Amino acid sequence: ETYLCEEFPTADGNEVFKSALRADYRLSCEDSKQRVIALVYASIMLIVYPIGIVLLYVSFLKRYHELILKQDASDLKEKEKSKLKRVSFLISPYKTERYWFETY
């Protein structure tokens, strides 16, 4: 929605149109510093979010790799169980040997 602008006729009825950001009508699409900042931020987040989340998940799973593979064993210590809870939201839907599927 950061990229979508909507045009409105001016109040005096002339054919001149004012353009405003559809998500926030306070921001003008015509030479607005705030609009430029919003566009730059949105563009950066388009890259950071899909790549950053995957990298974060991969780092979690890699960090706890040995512990995840060992989770079916009954000899887990209490400290190891608490560490495993940190990534349980990523691995619980999958079989132990397929825990990395969440990164796809």
mmCIF file of N, CA and C in Angstrom:
data_model
loop_
_atom_site.group_PDB
_atom_site.id
_atom_site.type_symbol
_atom_site.label_atom_id
_atom_site.label_comp_id
_atom_site.label_asym_id
_atom_site.label_seq_id
_atom_site.Cartn_x
_atom_site.Cartn_y
_atom_site.Cartn_z
ATOM 1 N N GLU A 1 0.803 -1.192 0.000
ATOM 2 C CA GLU A 1 0.000 0.000 0.000
ATOM 3 C C GLU A 1 0.849 1.260 0.000
ATOM 4 N N THR A 2 2.113 1.126 0.264
ATOM 5 C CA THR A 2 3.007 2.279 0.259
ATOM 6 C C THR A 2 3.183 2.833 -1.144
ATOM 7 N N TYR A 3 2.996 1.989 -2.133
ATOM 8 C CA TYR A 3 3.243 2.403 -3.504
ATOM 9 C C TYR A 3 2.000 2.922 -4.216
ATOM 10 N N LEU A 4 0.823 2.766 -3.620
ATOM 11 C CA LEU A 4 -0.418 3.133 -4.293
ATOM 12 C C LEU A 4 -0.850 4.556 -3.943
ATOM 13 N N CYS A 5 -1.078 5.362 -4.974
ATOM 14 C CA CYS A 5 -1.549 6.723 -4.797
ATOM 15 C C CYS A 5 -2.940 6.854 -5.408
ATOM 16 N N GLU A 6 -3.689 7.798 -4.886
ATOM 17 C CA GLU A 6 -5.032 8.050 -5.389
ATOM 18 C C GLU A 6 -5.146 9.531 -5.722
ATOM 19 N N GLU A 7 -5.760 9.828 -6.850
ATOM 20 C CA GLU A 7 -5.899 11.217 -7.275
ATOM 21 C C GLU A 7 -7.293 11.736 -6.940
ATOM 22 N N PHE A 8 -7.335 12.995 -6.526
ATOM 23 C CA PHE A 8 -8.587 13.650 -6.165
ATOM 24 C C PHE A 8 -8.688 14.982 -6.903
ATOM 25 N N PRO A 9 -9.887 15.375 -7.353
ATOM 26 C CA PRO A 9 -10.039 16.707 -7.951
ATOM 27 C C PRO A 9 -9.927 17.759 -6.850
ATOM 28 N N THR A 10 -9.447 18.916 -7.216
ATOM 29 C CA THR A 10 -9.343 19.996 -6.229
ATOM 30 C C THR A 10 -10.730 20.528 -5.901
ATOM 31 N N ALA A 11 -10.834 21.225 -4.807
ATOM 32 C CA ALA A 11 -12.130 21.715 -4.318
ATOM 33 C C ALA A 11 -12.758 22.751 -5.246
ATOM 34 N N ASP A 12 -11.936 23.492 -5.994
ATOM 35 C CA ASP A 12 -12.498 24.542 -6.857
ATOM 36 C C ASP A 12 -13.014 23.992 -8.194
ATOM 37 N N GLY A 13 -12.913 22.672 -8.404
ATOM 38 C CA GLY A 13 -13.483 22.052 -9.593
ATOM 39 C C GLY A 13 -12.598 22.081 -10.818
ATOM 40 N N ASN A 14 -11.416 22.628 -10.737
ATOM 41 C CA ASN A 14 -10.496 22.632 -11.876
ATOM 42 C C ASN A 14 -10.079 21.203 -12.209
ATOM 43 N N GLU A 15 -9.501 21.033 -13.350
ATOM 44 C CA GLU A 15 -9.057 19.715 -13.781
ATOM 45 C C GLU A 15 -7.759 19.286 -13.105
ATOM 46 N N VAL A 16 -7.230 20.116 -12.247
ATOM 47 C CA VAL A 16 -5.998 19.792 -11.539
ATOM 48 C C VAL A 16 -6.337 18.790 -10.431
ATOM 49 N N PHE A 17 -5.535 17.738 -10.334
ATOM 50 C CA PHE A 17 -5.782 16.699 -9.335
ATOM 51 C C PHE A 17 -4.687 16.713 -8.284
ATOM 52 N N LYS A 18 -5.074 16.408 -7.084
ATOM 53 C CA LYS A 18 -4.114 16.212 -5.998
ATOM 54 C C LYS A 18 -3.949 14.709 -5.823
ATOM 55 N N SER A 19 -2.757 14.289 -5.505
ATOM 56 C CA SER A 19 -2.477 12.877 -5.355
ATOM 57 C C SER A 19 -2.050 12.602 -3.916
ATOM 58 N N ALA A 20 -2.650 11.582 -3.305
ATOM 59 C CA ALA A 20 -2.329 11.228 -1.929
ATOM 60 C C ALA A 20 -2.132 9.719 -1.821
ATOM 61 N N LEU A 21 -1.358 9.338 -0.846
ATOM 62 C CA LEU A 21 -1.092 7.932 -0.594
ATOM 63 C C LEU A 21 -2.370 7.258 -0.120
ATOM 64 N N ARG A 22 -2.717 6.155 -0.746
ATOM 65 C CA ARG A 22 -3.981 5.476 -0.431
ATOM 66 C C ARG A 22 -4.021 4.983 1.021
ATOM 67 N N ALA A 23 -2.909 4.553 1.554
ATOM 68 C CA ALA A 23 -2.861 4.037 2.925
ATOM 69 C C ALA A 23 -2.950 5.156 3.964
ATOM 70 N N ASP A 24 -2.522 6.356 3.610
ATOM 71 C CA ASP A 24 -2.538 7.488 4.543
ATOM 72 C C ASP A 24 -2.719 8.762 3.734
ATOM 73 N N TYR A 25 -3.920 9.286 3.719
ATOM 74 C CA TYR A 25 -4.237 10.453 2.888
ATOM 75 C C TYR A 25 -3.507 11.724 3.325
ATOM 76 N N ARG A 26 -2.882 11.698 4.472
ATOM 77 C CA ARG A 26 -2.108 12.870 4.903
ATOM 78 C C ARG A 26 -0.820 13.019 4.098
ATOM 79 N N LEU A 27 -0.337 11.940 3.512
ATOM 80 C CA LEU A 27 0.917 11.975 2.750
ATOM 81 C C LEU A 27 0.646 12.231 1.276
ATOM 82 N N SER A 28 1.235 13.273 0.779
ATOM 83 C CA SER A 28 1.085 13.617 -0.632
ATOM 84 C C SER A 28 2.043 12.789 -1.468
ATOM 85 N N CYS A 29 1.605 12.422 -2.652
ATOM 86 C CA CYS A 29 2.469 11.669 -3.567
ATOM 87 C C CYS A 29 3.304 12.606 -4.432
ATOM 88 N N GLU A 30 3.076 13.873 -4.322
ATOM 89 C CA GLU A 30 3.766 14.864 -5.139
ATOM 90 C C GLU A 30 4.906 15.495 -4.348
ATOM 91 N N ASP A 31 6.116 15.071 -4.593
ATOM 92 C CA ASP A 31 7.308 15.653 -3.976
ATOM 93 C C ASP A 31 7.224 15.734 -2.464
ATOM 94 N N SER A 32 6.885 14.655 -1.819
ATOM 95 C CA SER A 32 6.788 14.621 -0.368
ATOM 96 C C SER A 32 7.994 13.889 0.203
ATOM 97 N N LYS A 33 8.684 14.528 1.146
ATOM 98 C CA LYS A 33 9.839 13.905 1.780
ATOM 99 C C LYS A 33 9.398 12.675 2.573
ATOM 100 N N GLN A 34 8.247 12.764 3.206
ATOM 101 C CA GLN A 34 7.720 11.631 3.969
ATOM 102 C C GLN A 34 7.430 10.446 3.054
ATOM 103 N N ARG A 35 6.938 10.724 1.873
ATOM 104 C CA ARG A 35 6.643 9.654 0.902
ATOM 105 C C ARG A 35 7.925 8.963 0.456
ATOM 106 N N VAL A 36 8.962 9.738 0.232
ATOM 107 C CA VAL A 36 10.251 9.167 -0.175
ATOM 108 C C VAL A 36 10.782 8.260 0.940
ATOM 109 N N ILE A 37 10.675 8.715 2.177
ATOM 110 C CA ILE A 37 11.133 7.913 3.313
ATOM 111 C C ILE A 37 10.317 6.623 3.396
ATOM 112 N N ALA A 38 9.004 6.728 3.216
ATOM 113 C CA ALA A 38 8.141 5.550 3.260
ATOM 114 C C ALA A 38 8.495 4.573 2.137
ATOM 115 N N LEU A 39 8.784 5.085 0.942
ATOM 116 C CA LEU A 39 9.156 4.222 -0.181
ATOM 117 C C LEU A 39 10.487 3.515 0.053
ATOM 118 N N VAL A 40 11.449 4.238 0.575
ATOM 119 C CA VAL A 40 12.758 3.641 0.851
ATOM 120 C C VAL A 40 12.624 2.564 1.922
ATOM 121 N N TYR A 41 11.897 2.876 2.987
ATOM 122 C CA TYR A 41 11.701 1.918 4.079
ATOM 123 C C TYR A 41 10.980 0.663 3.567
ATOM 124 N N ALA A 42 9.909 0.847 2.813
ATOM 125 C CA ALA A 42 9.143 -0.291 2.288
ATOM 126 C C ALA A 42 9.994 -1.136 1.345
ATOM 127 N N SER A 43 10.802 -0.491 0.533
ATOM 128 C CA SER A 43 11.655 -1.227 -0.403
ATOM 129 C C SER A 43 12.695 -2.063 0.332
ATOM 130 N N ILE A 44 13.273 -1.500 1.371
ATOM 131 C CA ILE A 44 14.256 -2.241 2.168
ATOM 132 C C ILE A 44 13.584 -3.429 2.855
ATOM 133 N N MET A 45 12.401 -3.209 3.409
ATOM 134 C CA MET A 45 11.693 -4.280 4.118
ATOM 135 C C MET A 45 11.227 -5.386 3.177
ATOM 136 N N LEU A 46 10.999 -5.066 1.901
ATOM 137 C CA LEU A 46 10.651 -6.101 0.927
ATOM 138 C C LEU A 46 11.781 -7.112 0.757
ATOM 139 N N ILE A 47 12.989 -6.674 1.013
ATOM 140 C CA ILE A 47 14.147 -7.562 0.916
ATOM 141 C C ILE A 47 14.465 -8.194 2.273
ATOM 142 N N VAL A 48 14.450 -7.375 3.313
ATOM 143 C CA VAL A 48 14.836 -7.842 4.643
ATOM 144 C C VAL A 48 13.879 -8.900 5.174
ATOM 145 N N TYR A 49 12.588 -8.692 5.047
ATOM 146 C CA TYR A 49 11.635 -9.607 5.658
ATOM 147 C C TYR A 49 11.719 -11.024 5.103
ATOM 148 N N PRO A 50 11.581 -11.236 3.793
ATOM 149 C CA PRO A 50 11.613 -12.626 3.320
ATOM 150 C C PRO A 50 12.973 -13.298 3.464
ATOM 151 N N ILE A 51 14.032 -12.550 3.353
ATOM 152 C CA ILE A 51 15.364 -13.138 3.490
ATOM 153 C C ILE A 51 15.760 -13.216 4.962
ATOM 154 N N GLY A 52 15.467 -12.167 5.706
ATOM 155 C CA GLY A 52 15.856 -12.100 7.112
ATOM 156 C C GLY A 52 15.176 -13.144 7.977
ATOM 157 N N ILE A 53 13.894 -13.386 7.763
ATOM 158 C CA ILE A 53 13.175 -14.387 8.549
ATOM 159 C C ILE A 53 13.745 -15.778 8.287
ATOM 160 N N VAL A 54 13.995 -16.082 7.033
ATOM 161 C CA VAL A 54 14.560 -17.394 6.698
ATOM 162 C C VAL A 54 15.938 -17.556 7.331
ATOM 163 N N LEU A 55 16.767 -16.537 7.249
ATOM 164 C CA LEU A 55 18.103 -16.616 7.855
ATOM 165 C C LEU A 55 18.026 -16.759 9.370
ATOM 166 N N LEU A 56 17.076 -16.085 9.984
ATOM 167 C CA LEU A 56 16.893 -16.199 11.428
ATOM 168 C C LEU A 56 16.489 -17.624 11.803
ATOM 169 N N TYR A 57 15.540 -18.191 11.071
ATOM 170 C CA TYR A 57 15.113 -19.562 11.335
ATOM 171 C C TYR A 57 16.257 -20.549 11.124
ATOM 172 N N VAL A 58 17.021 -20.365 10.062
ATOM 173 C CA VAL A 58 18.152 -21.251 9.792
ATOM 174 C C VAL A 58 19.182 -21.157 10.918
ATOM 175 N N SER A 59 19.441 -19.959 11.401
ATOM 176 C CA SER A 59 20.417 -19.813 12.485
ATOM 177 C C SER A 59 19.924 -20.479 13.766
ATOM 178 N N PHE A 60 18.622 -20.364 14.072
ATOM 179 C CA PHE A 60 18.069 -21.053 15.245
ATOM 180 C C PHE A 60 18.226 -22.567 15.106
ATOM 181 N N LEU A 61 17.835 -23.082 13.953
ATOM 182 C CA LEU A 61 17.868 -24.525 13.757
ATOM 183 C C LEU A 61 19.292 -25.068 13.713
ATOM 184 N N LYS A 62 20.191 -24.291 13.162
ATOM 185 C CA LYS A 62 21.588 -24.723 13.115
ATOM 186 C C LYS A 62 22.193 -24.716 14.519
ATOM 187 N N ARG A 63 21.859 -23.699 15.289
ATOM 188 C CA ARG A 63 22.394 -23.572 16.639
ATOM 189 C C ARG A 63 21.963 -24.750 17.524
ATOM 190 N N TYR A 64 20.729 -25.197 17.367
ATOM 191 C CA TYR A 64 20.190 -26.268 18.202
ATOM 192 C C TYR A 64 20.108 -27.605 17.469
ATOM 193 N N HIS A 65 20.860 -27.758 16.417
ATOM 194 C CA HIS A 65 20.839 -28.955 15.573
ATOM 195 C C HIS A 65 21.019 -30.241 16.378
ATOM 196 N N GLU A 66 22.079 -30.342 17.122
ATOM 197 C CA GLU A 66 22.368 -31.564 17.890
ATOM 198 C C GLU A 66 21.272 -31.845 18.907
ATOM 199 N N LEU A 67 20.804 -30.829 19.539
ATOM 200 C CA LEU A 67 19.759 -30.976 20.553
ATOM 201 C C LEU A 67 18.435 -31.424 19.933
ATOM 202 N N ILE A 68 18.125 -30.902 18.768
ATOM 203 C CA ILE A 68 16.888 -31.275 18.071
ATOM 204 C C ILE A 68 16.923 -32.751 17.683
ATOM 205 N N LEU A 69 18.051 -33.196 17.165
ATOM 206 C CA LEU A 69 18.162 -34.593 16.759
ATOM 207 C C LEU A 69 18.121 -35.537 17.958
ATOM 208 N N LYS A 70 18.511 -35.055 19.090
ATOM 209 C CA LYS A 70 18.581 -35.861 20.299
ATOM 210 C C LYS A 70 17.293 -35.767 21.133
ATOM 211 N N GLN A 71 16.320 -34.986 20.668
ATOM 212 C CA GLN A 71 15.136 -34.708 21.488
ATOM 213 C C GLN A 71 14.277 -35.936 21.788
ATOM 214 N N ASP A 72 14.314 -36.943 20.932
ATOM 215 C CA ASP A 72 13.509 -38.146 21.168
ATOM 216 C C ASP A 72 14.092 -39.021 22.270
ATOM 217 N N ALA A 73 15.335 -38.812 22.573
ATOM 218 C CA ALA A 73 15.963 -39.593 23.638
ATOM 219 C C ALA A 73 15.405 -39.140 24.988
ATOM 220 N N SER A 74 15.293 -40.061 25.879
ATOM 221 C CA SER A 74 14.697 -39.745 27.186
ATOM 222 C C SER A 74 15.707 -39.160 28.164
ATOM 223 N N ASP A 75 16.964 -39.100 27.764
ATOM 224 C CA ASP A 75 17.997 -38.639 28.690
ATOM 225 C C ASP A 75 18.307 -37.143 28.571
ATOM 226 N N LEU A 76 17.358 -36.348 28.132
ATOM 227 C CA LEU A 76 17.573 -34.905 28.051
ATOM 228 C C LEU A 76 17.542 -34.293 29.442
ATOM 229 N N LYS A 77 18.499 -33.446 29.698
ATOM 230 C CA LYS A 77 18.538 -32.750 30.984
ATOM 231 C C LYS A 77 17.527 -31.616 30.965
ATOM 232 N N GLU A 78 17.219 -31.125 32.123
ATOM 233 C CA GLU A 78 16.225 -30.041 32.237
ATOM 234 C C GLU A 78 16.680 -28.787 31.490
ATOM 235 N N LYS A 79 17.968 -28.493 31.541
ATOM 236 C CA LYS A 79 18.521 -27.338 30.836
ATOM 237 C C LYS A 79 18.375 -27.510 29.322
ATOM 238 N N GLU A 80 18.594 -28.727 28.841
ATOM 239 C CA GLU A 80 18.456 -29.002 27.412
ATOM 240 C C GLU A 80 16.997 -28.895 26.969
ATOM 241 N N LYS A 81 16.088 -29.353 27.821
ATOM 242 C CA LYS A 81 14.663 -29.245 27.510
ATOM 243 C C LYS A 81 14.222 -27.793 27.397
ATOM 244 N N SER A 82 14.733 -26.951 28.274
ATOM 245 C CA SER A 82 14.366 -25.526 28.219
ATOM 246 C C SER A 82 14.940 -24.862 26.967
ATOM 247 N N LYS A 83 16.134 -25.287 26.552
ATOM 248 C CA LYS A 83 16.712 -24.762 25.311
ATOM 249 C C LYS A 83 15.887 -25.208 24.106
ATOM 250 N N LEU A 84 15.430 -26.438 24.137
ATOM 251 C CA LEU A 84 14.640 -26.975 23.044
ATOM 252 C C LEU A 84 13.301 -26.247 22.903
ATOM 253 N N LYS A 85 12.771 -25.763 23.999
ATOM 254 C CA LYS A 85 11.515 -25.011 23.959
ATOM 255 C C LYS A 85 11.651 -23.721 23.158
ATOM 256 N N ARG A 86 12.851 -23.193 23.074
ATOM 257 C CA ARG A 86 13.083 -21.949 22.332
ATOM 258 C C ARG A 86 12.782 -22.101 20.842
ATOM 259 N N VAL A 87 12.990 -23.288 20.306
ATOM 260 C CA VAL A 87 12.745 -23.515 18.883
ATOM 261 C C VAL A 87 11.576 -24.459 18.630
ATOM 262 N N SER A 88 10.828 -24.759 19.650
ATOM 263 C CA SER A 88 9.727 -25.713 19.491
ATOM 264 C C SER A 88 8.665 -25.214 18.515
ATOM 265 N N PHE A 89 8.483 -23.896 18.416
ATOM 266 C CA PHE A 89 7.513 -23.363 17.462
ATOM 267 C C PHE A 89 7.920 -23.646 16.015
ATOM 268 N N LEU A 90 9.196 -23.895 15.783
ATOM 269 C CA LEU A 90 9.684 -24.203 14.433
ATOM 270 C C LEU A 90 9.656 -25.695 14.121
ATOM 271 N N ILE A 91 9.874 -26.516 15.129
ATOM 272 C CA ILE A 91 10.064 -27.940 14.864
ATOM 273 C C ILE A 91 8.874 -28.818 15.229
ATOM 274 N N SER A 92 7.970 -28.334 16.028
ATOM 275 C CA SER A 92 6.882 -29.195 16.522
ATOM 276 C C SER A 92 5.986 -29.773 15.424
ATOM 277 N N PRO A 93 5.713 -29.070 14.319
ATOM 278 C CA PRO A 93 4.847 -29.676 13.298
ATOM 279 C C PRO A 93 5.514 -30.787 12.474
ATOM 280 N N TYR A 94 6.805 -31.017 12.656
ATOM 281 C CA TYR A 94 7.538 -31.924 11.775
ATOM 282 C C TYR A 94 8.138 -33.099 12.534
ATOM 283 N N LYS A 95 8.425 -34.158 11.795
ATOM 284 C CA LYS A 95 9.170 -35.273 12.367
ATOM 285 C C LYS A 95 10.575 -34.775 12.678
ATOM 286 N N THR A 96 11.198 -35.431 13.637
ATOM 287 C CA THR A 96 12.522 -34.988 14.080
ATOM 288 C C THR A 96 13.522 -34.910 12.936
ATOM 289 N N GLU A 97 13.535 -35.895 12.056
ATOM 290 C CA GLU A 97 14.517 -35.888 10.966
ATOM 291 C C GLU A 97 14.189 -34.866 9.879
ATOM 292 N N ARG A 98 13.017 -34.259 9.936
ATOM 293 C CA ARG A 98 12.609 -33.253 8.949
ATOM 294 C C ARG A 98 12.425 -31.871 9.577
ATOM 295 N N TYR A 99 13.083 -31.615 10.676
ATOM 296 C CA TYR A 99 12.887 -30.365 11.414
ATOM 297 C C TYR A 99 13.207 -29.123 10.599
ATOM 298 N N TRP A 100 14.087 -29.209 9.634
ATOM 299 C CA TRP A 100 14.528 -28.042 8.850
ATOM 300 C C TRP A 100 13.527 -27.627 7.779
ATOM 301 N N PHE A 101 12.406 -28.333 7.632
ATOM 302 C CA PHE A 101 11.410 -27.996 6.611
ATOM 303 C C PHE A 101 10.838 -26.597 6.796
ATOM 304 N N GLU A 102 10.842 -26.082 7.992
ATOM 305 C CA GLU A 102 10.273 -24.753 8.252
ATOM 306 C C GLU A 102 11.005 -23.658 7.471
ATOM 307 N N THR A 103 12.229 -23.901 7.101
ATOM 308 C CA THR A 103 12.989 -22.866 6.394
ATOM 309 C C THR A 103 12.623 -22.772 4.924
ATOM 310 N N TYR A 104 11.773 -23.666 4.441
ATOM 311 C CA TYR A 104 11.373 -23.612 3.044
ATOM 312 C C TYR A 104 10.105 -22.879 2.886
#
